[in-house]
Tab-separated table of C-alpha atoms and ligand atoms in Angstrom:
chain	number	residue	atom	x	y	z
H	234	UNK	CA	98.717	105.912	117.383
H	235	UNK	CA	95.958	104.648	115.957
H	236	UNK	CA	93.052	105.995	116.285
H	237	UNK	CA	95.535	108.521	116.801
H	238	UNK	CA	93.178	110.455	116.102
H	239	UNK	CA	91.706	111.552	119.284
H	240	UNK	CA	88.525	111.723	120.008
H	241	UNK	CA	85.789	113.072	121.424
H	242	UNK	CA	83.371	111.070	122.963
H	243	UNK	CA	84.373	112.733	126.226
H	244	UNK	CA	84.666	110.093	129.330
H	245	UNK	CA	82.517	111.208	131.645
H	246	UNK	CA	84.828	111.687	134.299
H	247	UNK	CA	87.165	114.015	132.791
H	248	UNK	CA	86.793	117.351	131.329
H	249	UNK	CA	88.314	117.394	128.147
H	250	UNK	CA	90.527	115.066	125.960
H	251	UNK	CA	91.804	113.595	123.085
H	252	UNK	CA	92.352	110.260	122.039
H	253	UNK	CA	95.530	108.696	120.814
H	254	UNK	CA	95.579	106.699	117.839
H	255	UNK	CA	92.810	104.245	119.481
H	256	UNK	CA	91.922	105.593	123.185
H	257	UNK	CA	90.997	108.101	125.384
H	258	UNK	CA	93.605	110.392	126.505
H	259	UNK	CA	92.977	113.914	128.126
H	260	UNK	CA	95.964	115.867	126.535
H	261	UNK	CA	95.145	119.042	128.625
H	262	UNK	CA	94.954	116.672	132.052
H	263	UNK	CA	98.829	118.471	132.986
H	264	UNK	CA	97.948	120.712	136.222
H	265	UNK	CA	99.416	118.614	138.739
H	266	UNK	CA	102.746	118.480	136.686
H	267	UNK	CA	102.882	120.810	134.562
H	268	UNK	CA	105.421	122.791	136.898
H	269	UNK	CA	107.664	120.060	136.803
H	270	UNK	CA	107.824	119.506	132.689
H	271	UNK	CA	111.337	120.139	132.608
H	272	UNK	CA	112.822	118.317	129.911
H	273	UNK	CA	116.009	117.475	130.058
H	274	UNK	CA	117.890	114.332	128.402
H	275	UNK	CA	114.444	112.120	127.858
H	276	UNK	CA	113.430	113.396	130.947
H	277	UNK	CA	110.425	114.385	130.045
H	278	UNK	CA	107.348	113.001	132.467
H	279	UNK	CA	103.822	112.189	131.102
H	280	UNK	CA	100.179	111.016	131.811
H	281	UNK	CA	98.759	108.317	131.191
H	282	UNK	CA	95.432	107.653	129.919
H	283	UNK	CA	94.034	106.793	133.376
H	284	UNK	CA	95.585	110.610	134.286
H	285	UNK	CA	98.902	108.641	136.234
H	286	UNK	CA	101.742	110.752	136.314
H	287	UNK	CA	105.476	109.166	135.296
H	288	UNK	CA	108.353	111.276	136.247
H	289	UNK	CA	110.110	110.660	133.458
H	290	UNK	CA	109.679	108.605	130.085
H	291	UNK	CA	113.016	106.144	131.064
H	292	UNK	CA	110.676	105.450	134.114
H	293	UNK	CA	107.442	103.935	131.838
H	294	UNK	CA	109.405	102.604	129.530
H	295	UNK	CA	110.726	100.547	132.309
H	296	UNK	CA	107.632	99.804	133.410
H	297	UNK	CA	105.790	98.911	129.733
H	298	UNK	CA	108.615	97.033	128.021
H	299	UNK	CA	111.528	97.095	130.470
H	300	UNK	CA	111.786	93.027	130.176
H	301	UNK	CA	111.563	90.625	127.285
H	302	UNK	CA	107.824	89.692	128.227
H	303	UNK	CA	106.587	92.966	128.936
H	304	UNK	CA	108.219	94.045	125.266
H	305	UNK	CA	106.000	91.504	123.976
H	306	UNK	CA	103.063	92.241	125.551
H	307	UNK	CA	102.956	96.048	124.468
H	308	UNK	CA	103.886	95.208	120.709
H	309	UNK	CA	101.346	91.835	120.963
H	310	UNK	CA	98.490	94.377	122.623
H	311	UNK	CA	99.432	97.218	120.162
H	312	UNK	CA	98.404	94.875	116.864
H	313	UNK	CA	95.770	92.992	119.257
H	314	UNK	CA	93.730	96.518	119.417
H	315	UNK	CA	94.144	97.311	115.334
H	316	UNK	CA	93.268	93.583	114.556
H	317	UNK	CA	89.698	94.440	116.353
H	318	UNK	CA	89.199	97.275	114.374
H	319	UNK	CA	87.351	97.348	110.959
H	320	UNK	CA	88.959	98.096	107.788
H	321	UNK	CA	87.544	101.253	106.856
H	322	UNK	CA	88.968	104.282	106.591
H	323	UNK	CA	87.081	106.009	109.725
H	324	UNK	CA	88.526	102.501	111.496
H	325	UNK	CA	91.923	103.494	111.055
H	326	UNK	CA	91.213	107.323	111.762
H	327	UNK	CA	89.662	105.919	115.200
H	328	UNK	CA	86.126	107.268	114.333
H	329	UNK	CA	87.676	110.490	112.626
H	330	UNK	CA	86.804	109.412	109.009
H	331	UNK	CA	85.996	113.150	108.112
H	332	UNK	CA	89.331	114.505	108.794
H	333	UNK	CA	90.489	112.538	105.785
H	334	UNK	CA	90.218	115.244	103.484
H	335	UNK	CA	91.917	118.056	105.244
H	336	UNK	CA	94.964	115.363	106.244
H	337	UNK	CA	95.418	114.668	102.845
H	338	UNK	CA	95.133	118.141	101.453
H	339	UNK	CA	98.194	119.250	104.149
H	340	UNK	CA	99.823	116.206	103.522
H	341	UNK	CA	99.753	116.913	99.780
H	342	UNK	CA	100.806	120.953	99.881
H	343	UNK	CA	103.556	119.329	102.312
H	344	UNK	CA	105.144	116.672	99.855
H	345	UNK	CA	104.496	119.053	96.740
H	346	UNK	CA	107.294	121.711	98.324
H	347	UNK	CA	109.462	118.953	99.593
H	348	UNK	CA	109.330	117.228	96.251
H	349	UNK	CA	110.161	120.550	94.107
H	350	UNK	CA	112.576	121.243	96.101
H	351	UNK	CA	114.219	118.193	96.692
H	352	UNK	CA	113.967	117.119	93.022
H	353	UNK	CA	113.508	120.415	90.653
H	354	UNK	CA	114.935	119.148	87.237
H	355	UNK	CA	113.567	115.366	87.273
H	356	UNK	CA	110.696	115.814	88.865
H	357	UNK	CA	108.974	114.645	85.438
H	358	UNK	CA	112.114	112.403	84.394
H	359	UNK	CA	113.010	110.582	87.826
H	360	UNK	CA	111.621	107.308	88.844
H	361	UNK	CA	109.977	107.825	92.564
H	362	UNK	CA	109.316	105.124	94.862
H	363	UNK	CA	107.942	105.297	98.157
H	364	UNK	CA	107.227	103.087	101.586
H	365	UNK	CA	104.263	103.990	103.654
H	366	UNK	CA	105.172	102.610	106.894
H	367	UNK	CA	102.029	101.526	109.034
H	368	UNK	CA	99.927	101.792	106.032
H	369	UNK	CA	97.065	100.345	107.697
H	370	UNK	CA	94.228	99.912	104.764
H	371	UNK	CA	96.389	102.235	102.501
H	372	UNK	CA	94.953	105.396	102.963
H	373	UNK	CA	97.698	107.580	102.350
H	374	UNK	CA	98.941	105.898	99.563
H	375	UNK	CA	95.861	105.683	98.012
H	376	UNK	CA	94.724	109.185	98.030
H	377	UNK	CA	98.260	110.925	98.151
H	378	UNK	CA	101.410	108.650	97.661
H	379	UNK	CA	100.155	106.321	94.275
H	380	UNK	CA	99.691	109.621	92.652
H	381	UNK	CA	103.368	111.321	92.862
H	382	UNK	CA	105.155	107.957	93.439
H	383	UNK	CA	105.773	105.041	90.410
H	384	UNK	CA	105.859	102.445	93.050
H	385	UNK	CA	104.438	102.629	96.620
H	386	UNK	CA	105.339	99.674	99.212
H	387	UNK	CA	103.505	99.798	101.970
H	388	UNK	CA	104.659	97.917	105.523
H	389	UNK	CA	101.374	97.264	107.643
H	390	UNK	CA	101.514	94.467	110.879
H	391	UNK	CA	97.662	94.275	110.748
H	392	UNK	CA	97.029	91.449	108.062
H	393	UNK	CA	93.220	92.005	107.581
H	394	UNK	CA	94.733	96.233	107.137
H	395	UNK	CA	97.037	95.061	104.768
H	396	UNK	CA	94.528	93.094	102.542
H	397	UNK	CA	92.443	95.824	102.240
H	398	UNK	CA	95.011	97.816	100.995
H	399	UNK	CA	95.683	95.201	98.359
H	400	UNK	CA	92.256	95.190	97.287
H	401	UNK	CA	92.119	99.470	97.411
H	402	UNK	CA	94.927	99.444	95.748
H	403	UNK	CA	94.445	96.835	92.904
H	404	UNK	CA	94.466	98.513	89.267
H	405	UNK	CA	91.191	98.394	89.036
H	406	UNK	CA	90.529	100.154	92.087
H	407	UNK	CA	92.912	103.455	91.281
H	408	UNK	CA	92.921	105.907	88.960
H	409	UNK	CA	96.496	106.530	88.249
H	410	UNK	CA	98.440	105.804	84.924
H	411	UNK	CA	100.080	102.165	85.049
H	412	UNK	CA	103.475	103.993	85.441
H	413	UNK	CA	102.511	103.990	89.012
H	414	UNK	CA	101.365	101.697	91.744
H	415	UNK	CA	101.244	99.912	94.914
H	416	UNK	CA	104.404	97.080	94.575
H	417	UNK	CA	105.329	95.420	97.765
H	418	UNK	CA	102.860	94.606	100.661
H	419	UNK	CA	105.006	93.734	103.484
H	420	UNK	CA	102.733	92.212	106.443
H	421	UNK	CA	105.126	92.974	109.539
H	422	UNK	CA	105.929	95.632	112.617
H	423	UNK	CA	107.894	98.607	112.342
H	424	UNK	CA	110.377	97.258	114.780
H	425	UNK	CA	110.949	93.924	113.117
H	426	UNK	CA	111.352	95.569	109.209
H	427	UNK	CA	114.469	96.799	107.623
H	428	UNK	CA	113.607	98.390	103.981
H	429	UNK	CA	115.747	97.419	101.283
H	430	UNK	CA	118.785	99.723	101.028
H	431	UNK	CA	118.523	102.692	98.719
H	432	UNK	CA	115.146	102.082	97.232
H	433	UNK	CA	113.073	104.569	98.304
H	434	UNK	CA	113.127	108.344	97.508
H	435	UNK	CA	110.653	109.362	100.386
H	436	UNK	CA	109.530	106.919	103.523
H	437	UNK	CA	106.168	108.076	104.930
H	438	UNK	CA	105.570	107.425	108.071
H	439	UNK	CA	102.072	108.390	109.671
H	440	UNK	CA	100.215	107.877	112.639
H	441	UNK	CA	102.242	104.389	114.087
H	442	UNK	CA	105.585	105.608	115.592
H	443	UNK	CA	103.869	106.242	118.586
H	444	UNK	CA	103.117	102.219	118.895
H	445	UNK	CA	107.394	102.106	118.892
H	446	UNK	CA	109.507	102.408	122.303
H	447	UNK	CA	112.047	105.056	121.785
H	448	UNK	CA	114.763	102.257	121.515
H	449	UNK	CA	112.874	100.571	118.883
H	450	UNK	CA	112.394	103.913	116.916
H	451	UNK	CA	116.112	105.132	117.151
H	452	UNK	CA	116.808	101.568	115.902
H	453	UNK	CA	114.211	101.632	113.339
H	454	UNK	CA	115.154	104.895	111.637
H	455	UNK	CA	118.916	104.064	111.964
H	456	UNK	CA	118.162	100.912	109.604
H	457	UNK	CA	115.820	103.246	107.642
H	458	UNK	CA	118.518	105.572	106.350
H	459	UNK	CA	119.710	103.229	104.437
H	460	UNK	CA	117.225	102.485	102.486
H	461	UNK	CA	117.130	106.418	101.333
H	462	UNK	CA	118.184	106.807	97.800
H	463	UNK	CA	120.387	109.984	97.788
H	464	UNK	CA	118.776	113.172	98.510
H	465	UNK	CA	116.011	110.631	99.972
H	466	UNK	CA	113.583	111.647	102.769
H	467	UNK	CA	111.084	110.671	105.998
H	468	UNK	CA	107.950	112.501	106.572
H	469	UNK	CA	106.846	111.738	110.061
H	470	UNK	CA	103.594	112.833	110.684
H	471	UNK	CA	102.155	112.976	114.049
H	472	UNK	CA	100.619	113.732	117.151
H	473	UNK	CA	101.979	115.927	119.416
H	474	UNK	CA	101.860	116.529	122.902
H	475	UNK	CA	101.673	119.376	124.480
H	476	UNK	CA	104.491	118.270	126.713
H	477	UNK	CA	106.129	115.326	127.894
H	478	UNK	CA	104.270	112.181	126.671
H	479	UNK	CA	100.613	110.766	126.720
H	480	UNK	CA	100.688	106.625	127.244
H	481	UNK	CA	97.842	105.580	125.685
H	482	UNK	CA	97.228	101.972	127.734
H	483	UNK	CA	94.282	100.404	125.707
H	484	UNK	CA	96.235	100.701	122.514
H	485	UNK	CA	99.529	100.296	123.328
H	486	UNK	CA	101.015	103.673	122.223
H	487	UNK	CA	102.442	107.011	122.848
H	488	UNK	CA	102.310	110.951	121.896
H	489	UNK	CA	105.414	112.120	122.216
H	490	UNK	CA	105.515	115.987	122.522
H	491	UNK	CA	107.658	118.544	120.037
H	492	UNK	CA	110.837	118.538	121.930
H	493	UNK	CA	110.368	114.766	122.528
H	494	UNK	CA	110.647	113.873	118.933
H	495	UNK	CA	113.237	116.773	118.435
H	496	UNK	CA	115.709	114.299	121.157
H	497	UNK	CA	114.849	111.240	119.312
H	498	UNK	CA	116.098	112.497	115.707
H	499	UNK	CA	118.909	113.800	117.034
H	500	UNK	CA	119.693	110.116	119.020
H	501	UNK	CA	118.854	108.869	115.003
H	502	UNK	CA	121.577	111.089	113.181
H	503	UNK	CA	118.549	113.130	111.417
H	504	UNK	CA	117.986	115.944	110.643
H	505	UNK	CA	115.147	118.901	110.164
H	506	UNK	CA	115.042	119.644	106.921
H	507	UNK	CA	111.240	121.616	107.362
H	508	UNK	CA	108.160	121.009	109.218
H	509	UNK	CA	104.681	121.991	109.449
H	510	UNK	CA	101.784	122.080	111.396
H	511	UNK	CA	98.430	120.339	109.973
H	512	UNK	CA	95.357	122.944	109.992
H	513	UNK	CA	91.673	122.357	110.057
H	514	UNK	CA	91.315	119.299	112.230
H	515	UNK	CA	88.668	119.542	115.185
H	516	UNK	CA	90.272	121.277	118.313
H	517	UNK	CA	89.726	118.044	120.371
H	518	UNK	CA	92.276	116.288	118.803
H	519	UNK	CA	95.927	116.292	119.399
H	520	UNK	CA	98.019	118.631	117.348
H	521	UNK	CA	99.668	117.197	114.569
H	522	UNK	CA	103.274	117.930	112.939
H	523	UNK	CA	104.564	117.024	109.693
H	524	UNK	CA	108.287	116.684	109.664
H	525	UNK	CA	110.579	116.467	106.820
H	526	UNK	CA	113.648	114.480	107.976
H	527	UNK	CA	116.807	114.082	105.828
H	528	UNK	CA	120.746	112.623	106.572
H	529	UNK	CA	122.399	115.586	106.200
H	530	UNK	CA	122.823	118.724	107.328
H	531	UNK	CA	120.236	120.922	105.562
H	532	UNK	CA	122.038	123.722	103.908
H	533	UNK	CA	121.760	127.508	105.480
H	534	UNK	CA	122.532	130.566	104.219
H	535	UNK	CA	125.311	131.295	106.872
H	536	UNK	CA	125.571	134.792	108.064
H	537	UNK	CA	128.717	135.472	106.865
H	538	UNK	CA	127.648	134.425	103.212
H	539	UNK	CA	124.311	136.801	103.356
H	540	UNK	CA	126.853	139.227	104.771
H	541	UNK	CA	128.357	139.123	101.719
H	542	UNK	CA	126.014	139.032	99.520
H	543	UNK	CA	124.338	141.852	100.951
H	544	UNK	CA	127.818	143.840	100.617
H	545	UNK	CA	128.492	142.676	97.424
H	546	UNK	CA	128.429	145.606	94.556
H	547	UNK	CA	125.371	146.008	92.914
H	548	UNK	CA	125.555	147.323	89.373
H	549	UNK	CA	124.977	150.966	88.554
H	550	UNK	CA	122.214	151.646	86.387
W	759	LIG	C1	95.947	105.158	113.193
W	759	LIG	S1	96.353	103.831	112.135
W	759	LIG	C2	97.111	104.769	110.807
W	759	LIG	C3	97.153	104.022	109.510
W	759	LIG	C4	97.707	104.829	108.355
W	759	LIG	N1	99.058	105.250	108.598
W	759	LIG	C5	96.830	106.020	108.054
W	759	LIG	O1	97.252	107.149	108.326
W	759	LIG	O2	95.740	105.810	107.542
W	759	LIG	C6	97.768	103.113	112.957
W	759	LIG	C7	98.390	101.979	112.220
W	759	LIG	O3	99.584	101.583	112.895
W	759	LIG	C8	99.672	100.185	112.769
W	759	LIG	N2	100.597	99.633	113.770
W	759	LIG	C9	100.340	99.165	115.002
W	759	LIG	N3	101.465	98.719	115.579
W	759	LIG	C10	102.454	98.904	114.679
W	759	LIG	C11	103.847	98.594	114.660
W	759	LIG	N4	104.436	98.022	115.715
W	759	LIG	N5	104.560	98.886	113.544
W	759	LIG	C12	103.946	99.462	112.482
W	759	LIG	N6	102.642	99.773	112.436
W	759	LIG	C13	101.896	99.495	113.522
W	759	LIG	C14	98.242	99.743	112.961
W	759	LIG	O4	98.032	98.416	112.567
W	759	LIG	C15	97.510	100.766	112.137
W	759	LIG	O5	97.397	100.367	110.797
């Protein structure tokens, strides 16, 4: 998802669109289809970026990495379009360097409830430690994750990405107490990395699951959980698509819609713990959710305990 961002600089051809992480895609391109988006089990059908239909995603999955080869070729093209891209931050926002601001600020109000809630009496006391997962040049650690985390790893398949982040992220270059900072630089693909088991407090994923085939995501996550500390979390953070899916061919990646993801966690053993929608980016772009994911079941105020709460006695003044 790289220049997952979406973008702007309309193709001629079609009326209005977004880009995925690195390409053109026209999200709103759904008339012919859109009477046919019923989802059911990962049946959900899709464009792709030259406005082909797919009746289902199990049907272009097939097609992009249905064989050994063809698996290589999409992850091999997928790091092949990152390694020609510079590393700046508006290269790895696909042009959309100004939206840094307002993804950090929703990124930050984000982690700053899940955080208070998720760790009220330590969160001065307990030692955090983070992975950013498709770091890229180390954007989001080094504007959000350095500063609430002691140690940040950050996992990044783009080696030219990941030296950059070594360089942004050298003490020198960061303005954070020496009780925190970037640790591990691990230069390899989502679907080949398994994080060390319960290190991390909160694994941040942003704007690269879409580069990962739904089997290589379920598998991903599923070795992920494991290296949650207890009452550890994932944010994903992503585009979404209206419906269905968006294949993005230049870059090698998909948008996945709401109810897309929703199937995939579910296939993972996770769980919703809150979500939220990112504000203030341009309205050409894609929409973008940040979800809080934990292993459990997040606990709800059943009815019949607010039933009883609401019926217990109340003093009498
Ligand atoms: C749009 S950039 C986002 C970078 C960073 N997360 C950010 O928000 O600034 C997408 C990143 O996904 C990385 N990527 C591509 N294929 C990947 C894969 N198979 N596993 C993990 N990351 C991948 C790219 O190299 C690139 O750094």
């Amino acid at each position: 998802m790289n220049a997952l961002l979406l973008q702007s600089a309309l193709r001629p051809c079609i009326p209005s669109y977004s880009y995925n992480y690195g390409c053109c895609l026209r999200e709103p391109l759904r008339k012919g289809i859109s009477g046919c988006l019923l989802q059911n089990k990962m049946n959900h059908s899709g464009l792709d970026s030259d406005g082909r239909e797919f009746n289902n995603s199990d049907e272009m999955w097939r097609e992009q990495v249905g064989d050994q080869s063809k698996k290589t070729e999409w992850y091999t093209k997928g790091v092949s379009y990152w390694q020609g891209v510079e590393a700046t931050v508006d290269g790895v926002l696909g042009g959309y360097g100004h939206v840094n601001d307002a993804d950090i600020r929703g990124s930050e109000a984000f982690l700053n409830t899940l955080l208070s809630e998720r760790f009220p009496e330590t969160s001065m006391s307990r030692h955090l430690v983070a992975l950013d997962c498709g770091s890229g040049i180390g954007r989001v650690t080094k504007n959000l994750l350095i500063r609430y985390f002691n140690e940040v790893d950050l996992q990044e398949p783009v080696s030219h990405f990941l030296e950059a982040a070594r360089e942004n992220l050298a003490p020198e270059n960061v303005t954070v107490s020496d009780s925190h900072k970037a640790v591990n630089f691990f230069c390899l693909p989502l679907q080949d990395f398994t994080p060390d088991v319960q290190r991390y407090d909160c694994i941040w994923i942003q704007w690269c699951i879409g580069h990962l085939s739904d089997e290589d995501l379920v598998s991903f996550f599923k070795r992920a959980k494991a290296g949650l500390k207890p009452n550890g979390f994932f944010v994903l953070k992503e585009n979404i698509a209206r419906s269905g899916f968006v294949l993005d061919k230049e870059d090698k990646s998909i948008t996945r819609s709401d109810s897309y993801f929703k199937e995939l966690f579910n296939q993972c053993g996770l769980h919703i713990w809150k979500m939220k929608d990112q504000s203030g980016f341009p309205d050409e772009l894609f929409a973008v959710k940040m979800y809080a994911l934990v292993t459990e079941m997040p606990k709800r105020a059943t009815r019949s305990s607010m039933r009883r709460s609401r019926n217990r006695p109340g003093l009498i003044k």
